[in-house]
Amino acid sequence: MMLFGRRHEICQLLIAVLLCMPALAGQSTSSPSIMKTVSSNASNASNETTSSSKLWFELTEEDKMKVRIATMSVAAVGILLNLVVIIAIVIDPLKILRKGPWITILNLATADLISCISAFCLWGETFFNKTQNDLYSATVTFGWTFGVSASFLLLTFFAVQIFLLTKFPLKSRYCLTTQRIALVCILLWLFACLLGFSCIVVWLDKPKLDYLKISAAQIGVLQIALVVQIVLNIQVAFEIIRSGRSAGNPENAKHKNIAKTVIILTLILFFTAFPYFIVQQIDFLVRLGYLGQGKTAKALFSLSRCYVPIAILNFGANPILYALRLPDYRQTLLAFVGKKEVRSRSSSLRSQRTSVTKSHTKEMKEQLM
């Protein structure tokens, strides 16, 4: 009986084990599905975190390529237009451009040309510098900083000339000789060269913080130059409004026309290139830790990237303004297009004047007879 009872207990135990085996097997087979759901949930959570970590102002590779192509297109147009200005002033077929403010305009067009060429090469680095040569990057960065600094400084000197011509018309003609203007332009080129070399310190085994500090200081110099331009142009504008000397004097009318052109040039600079450098300077200060870090730096960097084509527009729009505002430059361009037309116009005017004088003399003779 005891053996039978033990056998009965053993049978019950075996039956219980057999009944539990499917449940254990089902649990073991369902564990991979559980792991899959857990891993899928984890991957979804990681994707959500990465998508949420990517902010709206961050540029994608496609956006960067669009900005790059737009910048290179604007820079290419600026190269062609500034080349036309330089060729027109250097050749000067009508002999009316190699004097006075046109020396400064020649230097300004040269600085804008360097800026456009450097911008074209700098933002086209992915196409032209696939091997990532440091010498290429250093040269292009130097050219960009050098050209932009020279453009700001020469436009400031242009504003100083116009202020002196407007405020002191007699004394300025003796002070602002061609030799002195050329000497000041050379000094400004040398100073712009120093500013250009200051921005390639990163290639001289210097810390990154030093590079950011030097770049921010260089932009500060350009800001001071722009403030000087604004102050001088405001005074020139008030002087133009007050004075009425250009009513019968064509020479004063020319000076006033050039003064208005310089004021428009400063406005173009203020609304195109200046905001780009302001945002870039704030970006440098954020990276240095003066204005906070994190999302602000990324937002400012993206904003400065998007504003690059508008900034390059400043260096390509100046020749268009010369053609619209300055009649001497328009006449020179017409002389390149067709010299015969310009000469024929001048000869026709002379013939009209001679015919008028002859008719007047005939009438006088008839009256005397």
XYZ file of C-alpha atoms in Angstrom:
369
model
C 0.000 0.000 0.000
C 2.835 2.362 0.786
C 4.475 1.519 -2.515
C 1.216 2.127 -4.267
C 0.854 5.458 -2.488
C 4.374 6.495 -3.472
C 3.712 5.452 -7.041
C 0.549 7.517 -6.938
C 2.519 10.579 -5.744
C 5.166 10.028 -8.413
C 2.479 9.833 -11.076
C 0.904 13.034 -9.825
C 4.304 14.741 -9.942
C 4.933 13.550 -13.503
C 1.479 14.713 -14.571
C 2.130 18.118 -13.011
C 5.478 18.379 -14.818
C 3.898 17.403 -18.129
C 1.170 19.971 -17.628
C 3.732 22.696 -16.849
C 5.993 21.962 -19.845
C 3.772 23.680 -22.466
C 3.524 26.749 -20.291
C 7.302 26.837 -19.856
C 7.790 26.221 -23.550
C 5.337 28.992 -24.407
C 7.093 31.328 -22.037
C 10.466 30.520 -23.558
C 9.149 30.962 -27.095
C 7.469 34.228 -26.219
C 10.620 35.744 -24.682
C 12.221 36.662 -28.051
C 9.070 38.516 -29.037
C 9.202 40.369 -25.769
C 12.833 41.253 -26.412
C 11.940 42.418 -29.906
C 9.207 44.688 -28.631
C 11.528 46.057 -25.966
C 14.287 46.679 -28.496
C 11.830 48.253 -30.950
C 10.494 50.498 -28.235
C 14.041 51.471 -27.314
C 14.912 52.221 -30.937
C 11.748 54.272 -31.346
C 12.594 56.174 -28.207
C 16.122 56.826 -29.449
C 14.770 58.000 -32.815
C 12.353 60.280 -31.036
C 15.153 61.709 -28.918
C 17.374 62.260 -31.951
C 14.542 63.866 -33.891
C 13.663 66.037 -30.938
C 17.321 66.944 -30.394
C 17.577 68.213 -33.991
C 16.365 71.786 -33.840
C 14.454 73.664 -36.523
C 17.275 76.096 -37.270
C 19.881 73.429 -37.977
C 20.775 73.268 -41.662
C 20.672 69.985 -43.525
C 23.244 69.070 -46.152
C 20.757 70.019 -48.858
C 20.225 73.447 -47.288
C 23.976 73.994 -47.023
C 24.385 73.114 -50.694
C 21.665 75.617 -51.686
C 23.351 78.380 -49.678
C 26.709 77.444 -51.190
C 25.398 77.593 -54.773
C 23.586 80.904 -54.169
C 26.728 82.432 -52.661
C 28.916 81.290 -55.549
C 26.409 82.645 -58.094
C 26.289 86.103 -56.488
C 30.083 86.137 -56.165
C 30.527 85.223 -59.852
C 28.315 88.132 -60.941
C 30.257 90.455 -58.623
C 33.543 89.336 -60.177
C 32.356 90.247 -63.680
C 30.886 93.632 -62.691
C 33.933 94.734 -60.697
C 36.226 93.670 -63.535
C 34.258 95.968 -65.844
C 34.726 98.889 -63.417
C 38.478 98.291 -63.126
C 38.960 98.000 -66.901
C 36.879 101.134 -67.525
C 38.885 103.256 -65.070
C 42.303 101.900 -66.101
C 41.761 102.345 -69.848
C 39.577 105.480 -69.536
C 38.983 106.132 -73.254
C 37.327 109.511 -72.617
C 40.023 110.649 -70.131
C 37.490 111.647 -67.485
C 37.932 109.007 -64.749
C 41.580 109.181 -63.665
C 41.125 111.983 -61.174
C 39.632 112.860 -57.801
C 37.307 110.306 -56.199
C 37.714 107.873 -59.084
C 41.097 106.802 -57.674
C 39.285 105.659 -54.542
C 36.558 104.009 -56.624
C 39.258 102.056 -58.490
C 40.710 100.787 -55.205
C 37.233 100.040 -53.855
C 36.359 98.013 -56.963
C 39.645 96.098 -56.579
C 38.798 95.281 -52.944
C 35.305 94.152 -53.948
C 36.830 91.986 -56.692
C 39.159 90.300 -54.188
C 36.214 89.756 -51.824
C 34.076 88.164 -54.553
C 36.885 85.889 -55.788
C 37.695 84.788 -52.235
C 34.020 84.189 -51.443
C 33.628 82.113 -54.614
C 36.617 79.950 -53.650
C 35.773 79.843 -49.930
C 32.191 78.637 -50.288
C 33.157 76.428 -53.211
C 35.796 74.661 -51.158
C 33.918 71.369 -51.375
C 34.340 71.487 -55.158
C 37.870 72.934 -55.425
C 39.574 71.511 -52.320
C 38.495 67.892 -52.105
C 41.859 66.884 -50.640
C 41.344 69.416 -47.808
C 44.628 71.213 -48.359
C 45.439 73.586 -45.484
C 47.317 75.965 -47.770
C 44.210 76.428 -49.915
C 42.031 77.119 -46.867
C 44.546 79.565 -45.396
C 44.947 81.445 -48.697
C 41.218 81.745 -49.304
C 40.521 82.823 -45.718
C 43.238 85.463 -45.939
C 41.849 86.741 -49.262
C 38.323 86.984 -47.861
C 39.357 88.868 -44.715
C 41.808 91.043 -46.645
C 39.276 92.009 -49.340
C 36.418 92.682 -46.931
C 38.609 94.785 -44.624
C 39.960 96.812 -47.550
C 36.428 97.369 -48.864
C 35.190 98.691 -45.500
C 38.235 100.917 -44.981
C 38.285 102.341 -48.515
C 34.582 103.130 -48.387
C 35.221 104.944 -45.095
C 37.997 106.953 -46.742
C 35.625 107.680 -49.628
C 33.115 109.063 -47.115
C 35.857 111.241 -45.599
C 36.701 112.660 -49.033
C 33.085 113.470 -49.796
C 32.669 115.085 -46.381
C 35.686 117.344 -46.999
C 34.534 118.200 -50.525
C 31.069 119.084 -49.270
C 32.055 120.890 -46.067
C 35.204 122.634 -47.333
C 34.917 122.816 -51.132
C 37.858 125.183 -51.697
C 40.394 123.851 -49.189
C 39.677 120.208 -50.017
C 40.664 120.664 -53.662
C 44.165 121.629 -52.570
C 44.384 118.955 -49.867
C 42.890 115.991 -51.739
C 45.380 115.718 -54.554
C 45.781 112.532 -56.588
C 49.134 111.740 -54.958
C 47.770 112.090 -51.421
C 44.690 110.016 -52.213
C 46.890 107.264 -53.671
C 49.159 107.363 -50.595
C 46.224 106.995 -48.190
C 44.852 104.108 -50.265
C 48.222 102.326 -50.041
C 48.263 102.738 -46.254
C 44.719 101.350 -46.011
C 45.726 98.352 -48.133
C 48.611 97.641 -45.755
C 46.324 97.846 -42.724
C 43.806 95.526 -44.414
C 46.671 93.112 -45.102
C 47.474 93.004 -41.381
C 43.823 92.276 -40.603
C 43.865 89.507 -43.194
C 46.925 87.862 -41.666
C 45.348 88.087 -38.223
C 42.578 85.681 -39.230
C 44.854 82.820 -40.304
C 46.353 82.471 -36.840
C 44.526 79.150 -36.551
C 47.083 77.656 -38.966
C 50.005 78.835 -36.806
C 49.455 76.324 -33.969
C 47.490 78.786 -31.891
C 44.557 77.788 -29.651
C 41.070 78.084 -31.061
C 40.125 80.655 -28.435
C 42.831 83.002 -29.710
C 41.461 82.636 -33.237
C 37.940 83.517 -32.076
C 39.184 86.532 -30.114
C 41.198 87.854 -33.065
C 38.276 87.350 -35.461
C 35.876 89.151 -33.127
C 38.349 92.042 -32.758
C 38.779 92.249 -36.538
C 35.016 92.538 -36.992
C 35.033 95.244 -34.309
C 37.446 97.308 -36.440
C 35.026 97.052 -39.370
C 32.173 98.149 -37.119
C 34.105 101.264 -36.093
C 34.730 102.051 -39.768
C 31.030 101.748 -40.528
C 30.098 104.024 -37.610
C 32.487 106.667 -38.993
C 30.823 106.336 -42.394
C 27.353 106.788 -40.946
C 28.335 109.890 -38.942
C 30.045 111.515 -41.936
C 27.230 110.674 -44.325
C 24.628 112.163 -41.986
C 26.567 115.425 -41.921
C 26.979 115.334 -45.709
C 23.246 114.778 -46.131
C 22.441 117.773 -43.919
C 24.945 119.887 -45.835
C 23.401 118.900 -49.165
C 19.925 119.777 -47.907
C 21.033 123.155 -46.573
C 23.210 124.338 -49.425
C 21.928 125.260 -52.851
C 25.234 125.857 -54.554
C 24.709 123.270 -57.274
C 21.981 125.212 -59.003
C 24.254 126.831 -61.561
C 27.650 125.153 -61.042
C 28.090 121.775 -62.797
C 31.207 120.948 -60.752
C 29.306 121.240 -57.475
C 26.493 119.218 -59.003
C 28.975 116.416 -59.729
C 30.242 116.476 -56.147
C 26.700 116.299 -54.813
C 25.917 113.395 -57.102
C 28.988 111.520 -55.881
C 28.043 112.371 -52.280
C 24.590 110.864 -52.762
C 26.239 107.800 -54.304
C 28.465 107.326 -51.248
C 25.451 107.626 -48.950
C 23.663 104.905 -50.931
C 26.811 102.737 -50.830
C 26.883 103.013 -47.040
C 23.199 102.084 -46.835
C 23.803 99.019 -49.007
C 26.719 98.044 -46.777
C 24.624 98.569 -43.647
C 21.781 96.310 -44.829
C 23.810 93.577 -46.565
C 27.293 92.818 -45.226
C 27.058 94.487 -41.804
C 24.322 92.200 -40.326
C 26.296 89.141 -41.417
C 29.393 90.291 -39.543
C 27.324 91.272 -36.499
C 25.824 87.773 -36.287
C 29.239 86.220 -36.861
C 30.785 88.321 -34.105
C 28.022 87.336 -31.673
C 28.629 83.713 -32.674
C 32.316 84.096 -31.779
C 31.438 85.660 -28.426
C 29.017 82.815 -27.689
C 31.704 80.239 -28.467
C 34.083 82.081 -26.159
C 31.505 81.747 -23.379
C 30.644 85.428 -22.945
C 26.996 85.131 -24.024
C 26.100 81.571 -23.090
C 26.490 78.375 -25.089
C 24.526 75.510 -26.598
C 21.536 76.213 -28.824
C 22.349 79.917 -29.166
C 25.667 79.241 -30.872
C 24.085 76.762 -33.291
C 21.276 79.177 -34.136
C 23.673 82.063 -34.774
C 25.940 79.874 -36.898
C 22.992 78.743 -39.031
C 21.728 82.317 -39.353
C 25.137 83.585 -40.467
C 25.334 80.761 -43.021
C 21.928 81.643 -44.488
C 22.820 85.356 -44.684
C 26.027 84.828 -46.681
C 24.513 85.409 -50.194
C 23.019 88.726 -49.059
C 26.383 89.761 -47.593
C 28.181 88.978 -50.868
C 25.563 91.070 -52.672
C 27.184 94.186 -51.158
C 30.403 93.621 -53.090
C 28.604 93.001 -56.383
C 26.016 95.777 -56.185
C 28.475 98.687 -56.116
C 29.266 98.620 -59.876
C 25.546 98.665 -60.669
C 25.179 101.763 -58.515
C 28.095 103.441 -60.315
C 26.364 102.881 -63.643
C 23.044 104.212 -62.343
C 24.308 107.250 -60.437
C 27.513 108.468 -62.135
C 27.168 109.833 -65.704
C 30.942 109.828 -66.336
C 31.037 106.078 -65.790
C 28.025 105.581 -68.073
C 29.710 107.587 -70.824
C 32.846 105.477 -70.451
C 30.832 102.267 -70.765
C 29.121 103.643 -73.865
C 32.538 104.476 -75.257
C 33.513 100.809 -74.889
C 30.301 99.642 -76.525
C 30.607 102.005 -79.488
C 33.170 104.797 -79.614
C 31.761 106.062 -82.855
C 28.393 106.735 -81.286
C 29.900 108.810 -78.487
C 32.095 110.727 -80.874
C 29.235 111.253 -83.275
C 27.112 112.628 -80.451
C 29.848 115.034 -79.405
C 30.495 116.032 -83.019
C 26.775 116.537 -83.617
C 26.581 118.788 -80.578
C 29.540 120.775 -81.838
C 27.984 121.071 -85.312
C 24.724 122.228 -83.774
C 26.575 124.865 -81.766
C 28.512 126.056 -84.816
C 25.360 126.189 -86.915
C 23.603 128.193 -84.220
C 26.498 130.638 -83.980
C 26.639 130.978 -87.771
C 22.929 131.699 -87.959
C 23.275 134.304 -85.229
C 26.145 135.985 -87.066
C 24.158 136.018 -90.294
C 21.202 137.612 -88.529
C 23.472 140.225 -86.988
C 24.999 141.010 -90.379
C 21.582 141.332 -91.975
C 20.463 143.679 -89.217
C 23.589 145.794 -89.694
C 23.052 145.947 -93.443
